[in-house]
Amino acid sequence: QVQLVESGGGLVQPGGSLRLSCPVSGSIWSPDTIGWYRHAPEKERELVARITSGGSTNYADSVKGRFTISRGNAKNTAYLQMNSLKPEDTAVYYCNAVITVPFRGPSDYWGQGTKVTVSS
């Protein structure tokens, strides 16, 4: 059973930093992509950043230059380094992995979320 367990969230002051981690376990296939999404109260869930198995990345405009997504050497863990945090970054952050199994196609997997609060 594929599992994603996010960690690293918490309370931080504006301008501070946090690093989120998302290890993906339970599959012999490495994820094609791992992405971070966030869901703030009364807002739509949005893609924050995503990284492919080849290392290509894309970011939401609101986080470009402040957030960096990366993958560990084993390709089964993704990290989100968040710098210069703003109150509007406050949300629950979810990790998503897309894993393609031969002859079965791609499947989506989600973590349970980790809360990030940016406040003074």
XYZ file of N, CA and C in Angstrom:
360
model
N 0.841 -1.183 0.000
C 0.000 0.000 0.000
C 0.882 1.241 0.000
N 0.638 2.118 -0.947
C 1.440 3.332 -1.057
C 1.055 4.302 0.051
N 2.065 4.856 0.691
C 1.824 5.828 1.753
C 2.707 7.051 1.562
N 2.126 8.208 1.832
C 2.841 9.472 1.845
C 2.608 10.095 3.213
N 3.667 10.454 3.890
C 3.540 11.025 5.228
C 4.311 12.332 5.275
N 3.579 13.441 5.194
C 4.213 14.752 5.213
C 4.668 15.096 6.631
N 5.713 15.883 6.717
C 6.175 16.399 8.003
C 6.865 17.737 7.762
N 7.066 18.469 8.851
C 7.814 19.719 8.766
C 6.975 20.971 8.909
N 5.668 20.840 8.983
C 4.834 22.015 9.144
C 4.941 22.575 10.555
N 4.316 23.735 10.748
C 4.340 24.341 12.066
C 4.022 25.815 12.004
N 4.299 26.489 13.108
C 4.069 27.926 13.227
C 5.396 28.654 13.021
N 5.378 29.659 12.153
C 6.591 30.418 11.880
C 6.219 31.879 11.693
N 7.131 32.757 12.033
C 6.886 34.183 11.864
C 7.070 34.582 10.399
N 6.421 35.652 9.974
C 6.651 36.148 8.608
C 8.137 36.381 8.358
N 8.582 35.970 7.178
C 9.988 36.058 6.836
C 10.786 34.831 7.195
N 10.174 33.921 7.951
C 10.870 32.723 8.376
C 10.863 31.633 7.322
N 11.413 30.477 7.701
C 11.554 29.352 6.779
C 11.050 28.064 7.415
N 10.608 27.173 6.555
C 10.252 25.811 6.944
C 10.662 24.876 5.816
N 10.895 23.628 6.179
C 11.206 22.610 5.173
C 10.258 21.435 5.372
N 9.461 21.183 4.352
C 8.526 20.066 4.386
C 9.155 18.842 3.729
N 8.817 17.667 4.256
C 9.315 16.408 3.695
C 8.149 15.491 3.359
N 8.329 14.703 2.319
C 7.288 13.757 1.907
C 7.944 12.473 1.404
N 8.154 11.502 2.282
C 8.643 10.201 1.827
C 7.490 9.374 1.265
N 7.718 8.747 0.129
C 6.723 7.899 -0.521
C 7.172 6.447 -0.346
N 6.338 5.638 0.283
C 6.709 4.244 0.541
C 5.626 3.308 0.031
N 5.966 2.036 -0.064
C 4.980 1.018 -0.404
C 4.882 0.676 -1.878
N 5.757 1.231 -2.707
C 5.735 0.909 -4.135
C 7.153 0.624 -4.611
N 7.288 -0.369 -5.463
C 8.611 -0.643 -6.031
C 8.918 0.308 -7.180
N 7.895 1.047 -7.625
C 8.070 2.005 -8.722
C 8.265 3.405 -8.169
N 9.258 4.083 -8.663
C 9.472 5.460 -8.223
C 8.398 6.363 -8.810
N 7.979 7.346 -8.066
C 6.954 8.262 -8.574
C 7.405 8.994 -9.837
N 6.471 9.140 -10.793
C 6.768 9.956 -11.971
C 6.911 11.422 -11.571
N 5.965 11.869 -10.774
C 6.007 13.244 -10.269
C 5.621 13.238 -8.798
N 6.168 14.182 -8.069
C 5.749 14.455 -6.698
C 5.454 15.943 -6.622
N 4.304 16.261 -6.082
C 3.909 17.656 -6.013
C 3.438 18.044 -4.636
N 3.532 19.323 -4.366
C 2.995 19.902 -3.129
C 1.828 20.797 -3.501
N 0.697 20.579 -2.833
C -0.487 21.397 -2.991
C -0.798 22.015 -1.636
N -1.573 23.066 -1.666
C -2.008 23.654 -0.396
C -3.471 24.053 -0.481
N -4.088 24.023 0.677
C -5.500 24.358 0.773
C -5.675 25.282 1.962
N -5.994 26.538 1.655
C -6.245 27.522 2.694
C -7.750 27.648 2.906
N -8.162 28.071 4.095
C -9.591 28.221 4.369
C -10.263 29.124 3.342
N -11.397 28.690 2.856
C -12.227 29.463 1.923
C -11.524 29.730 0.592
N -10.515 28.913 0.277
C -9.839 29.029 -1.016
C -9.803 27.662 -1.677
N -9.596 27.689 -2.997
C -9.444 26.442 -3.729
C -8.067 25.837 -3.444
N -8.001 24.515 -3.518
C -6.693 23.880 -3.423
C -5.870 24.283 -4.636
N -4.586 24.561 -4.409
C -3.740 24.986 -5.507
C -2.418 24.229 -5.503
N -1.897 24.065 -6.712
C -0.574 23.468 -6.850
C 0.469 24.497 -6.427
N 1.375 24.084 -5.555
C 2.455 24.957 -5.114
C 3.714 24.707 -5.934
N 4.086 23.431 -6.036
C 5.298 23.075 -6.778
C 5.231 21.598 -7.129
N 5.923 21.243 -8.211
C 5.917 19.854 -8.644
C 7.263 19.533 -9.268
N 7.700 18.294 -9.078
C 8.978 17.881 -9.643
C 8.814 16.519 -10.296
N 9.420 16.356 -11.467
C 9.335 15.080 -12.173
C 10.507 14.179 -11.793
N 10.445 12.946 -12.267
C 11.530 12.009 -11.988
C 12.823 12.467 -12.643
N 12.692 13.259 -13.704
C 13.872 13.776 -14.377
C 14.404 15.060 -13.781
N 13.692 15.587 -12.785
C 14.161 16.786 -12.109
C 13.554 18.087 -12.600
N 12.661 18.024 -13.571
C 11.993 19.248 -14.028
C 11.026 19.731 -12.963
N 10.962 21.034 -12.810
C 10.125 21.603 -11.762
C 9.199 22.682 -12.324
N 8.093 22.886 -11.650
C 7.264 24.042 -11.927
C 6.661 24.531 -10.619
N 6.413 25.838 -10.563
C 5.970 26.496 -9.342
C 4.782 27.408 -9.613
N 3.979 27.586 -8.578
C 2.965 28.620 -8.639
C 3.667 29.977 -8.658
N 3.076 30.925 -9.374
C 3.694 32.252 -9.463
C 3.892 32.878 -8.086
N 2.990 32.581 -7.177
C 3.024 33.217 -5.851
C 4.205 32.755 -4.995
N 4.851 31.642 -5.380
C 5.951 31.131 -4.558
C 7.288 31.141 -5.291
N 7.297 31.513 -6.551
C 8.551 31.522 -7.311
C 9.573 32.429 -6.643
N 10.786 31.916 -6.533
C 11.856 32.681 -5.905
C 11.907 32.534 -4.396
N 10.878 31.940 -3.816
C 10.853 31.755 -2.353
C 10.866 30.278 -1.962
N 10.193 29.447 -2.753
C 10.097 28.020 -2.455
C 10.946 27.233 -3.437
N 11.498 26.118 -2.948
C 12.270 25.221 -3.800
C 11.863 23.785 -3.528
N 11.490 23.075 -4.590
C 11.151 21.659 -4.456
C 12.342 20.828 -4.915
N 12.574 19.713 -4.240
C 13.672 18.836 -4.619
C 13.305 17.405 -4.274
N 14.076 16.463 -4.819
C 13.878 15.045 -4.521
C 15.169 14.473 -3.977
N 15.019 13.508 -3.078
C 16.179 12.841 -2.533
C 16.841 11.943 -3.565
N 18.010 11.453 -3.229
C 18.764 10.614 -4.155
C 17.991 9.367 -4.575
N 17.202 8.817 -3.685
C 16.422 7.626 -4.002
C 15.165 7.958 -4.792
N 14.901 9.214 -5.045
C 13.768 9.694 -5.854
C 12.415 9.430 -5.212
N 12.388 8.830 -4.032
C 11.101 8.534 -3.405
C 10.719 9.508 -2.313
N 11.511 10.544 -2.139
C 11.212 11.563 -1.148
C 11.306 12.931 -1.805
N 10.329 13.765 -1.496
C 10.349 15.136 -1.996
C 10.411 16.093 -0.819
N 11.058 17.214 -1.054
C 11.192 18.246 -0.040
C 10.689 19.572 -0.610
N 10.166 20.385 0.274
C 9.776 21.729 -0.124
C 10.413 22.705 0.855
N 11.420 23.408 0.394
C 12.069 24.433 1.198
C 11.319 25.731 0.986
N 10.790 26.264 2.070
C 9.975 27.473 1.994
C 10.686 28.593 2.747
N 11.082 29.614 2.027
C 11.764 30.770 2.617
C 10.911 32.021 2.463
N 11.241 33.034 3.221
C 10.525 34.324 3.148
C 9.019 34.113 3.233
N 8.611 33.330 4.200
C 7.198 32.977 4.320
C 6.348 34.203 4.629
N 5.135 34.174 4.079
C 4.182 35.267 4.250
C 2.908 34.729 4.896
N 2.144 35.589 5.540
C 0.882 35.112 6.138
C -0.021 34.423 5.114
N 0.022 34.845 3.871
C -0.834 34.224 2.846
C -0.365 32.827 2.440
N 0.781 32.391 2.960
C 1.218 31.012 2.739
C 0.576 30.053 3.736
N -0.149 30.596 4.695
C -0.814 29.765 5.691
C -1.826 28.845 5.016
N -1.688 27.548 5.268
C -2.560 26.551 4.631
C -2.168 25.172 5.146
N -2.972 24.199 4.782
C -2.572 22.805 4.945
C -1.896 22.384 3.640
N -0.704 21.859 3.776
C 0.083 21.464 2.609
C -0.003 19.950 2.435
N -0.340 19.539 1.226
C -0.511 18.128 0.912
C 0.519 17.695 -0.126
N 1.016 16.499 0.060
C 1.927 15.897 -0.904
C 1.142 14.963 -1.820
N 1.476 15.006 -3.088
C 0.819 14.150 -4.085
C 1.881 13.427 -4.900
N 1.683 12.150 -5.122
C 2.599 11.378 -5.966
C 1.814 10.687 -7.075
N 2.348 10.739 -8.267
C 1.776 10.002 -9.396
C 2.733 8.869 -9.724
N 2.230 7.654 -9.646
C 3.056 6.467 -9.885
C 2.450 5.674 -11.031
N 3.260 5.377 -12.023
C 2.797 4.588 -13.159
C 3.296 3.158 -13.010
N 2.346 2.235 -12.996
C 2.669 0.809 -12.932
C 2.479 0.227 -14.327
N 3.464 -0.518 -14.856
C 3.325 -1.102 -16.195
C 2.029 -1.879 -16.356
N 1.331 -1.627 -17.471
C 0.076 -2.294 -17.828
C -1.110 -1.845 -16.979
N -0.871 -0.920 -16.047
C -1.983 -0.444 -15.222
C -2.178 1.061 -15.318
N -1.172 1.762 -15.810
C -1.318 3.196 -15.948
C -0.998 3.943 -14.666
N -1.162 5.269 -14.704
C -0.816 6.104 -13.554
C -1.898 6.120 -12.484
N -1.482 6.276 -11.247
C -2.394 6.416 -10.117
C -1.922 7.570 -9.244
N -2.896 8.259 -8.644
C -2.640 9.384 -7.746
C -2.668 8.930 -6.296
N -1.730 9.439 -5.513
C -1.708 9.157 -4.076
C -1.508 10.464 -3.321
N -2.144 10.537 -2.156
C -2.102 11.765 -1.362
C -1.702 11.466 0.075
N -1.008 12.442 0.669
C -0.716 12.366 2.084
C -1.853 12.974 2.889
N -1.676 12.977 4.205
C -2.737 13.459 5.090
C -2.659 14.962 5.328
N -1.550 15.574 4.907
C -1.411 17.020 5.038
C -0.628 17.424 6.273
N 0.036 18.558 6.165
C 0.738 19.153 7.301
C 0.420 20.644 7.308
N 0.109 21.157 8.485
C -0.368 22.537 8.575
C 0.802 23.507 8.716
N 0.750 24.561 7.927
C 1.730 25.638 7.995
C 0.991 26.915 8.368
N 1.429 27.545 9.443
C 0.836 28.795 9.885
C 1.919 29.858 9.951
N 1.711 30.943 9.225
C 2.670 32.048 9.216
C 2.005 33.231 9.908
N 2.502 33.539 11.082
C 1.868 34.584 11.877
C 2.855 35.130 12.897
N 2.690 36.409 13.204
C 3.527 37.012 14.239
C 2.817 36.968 15.589
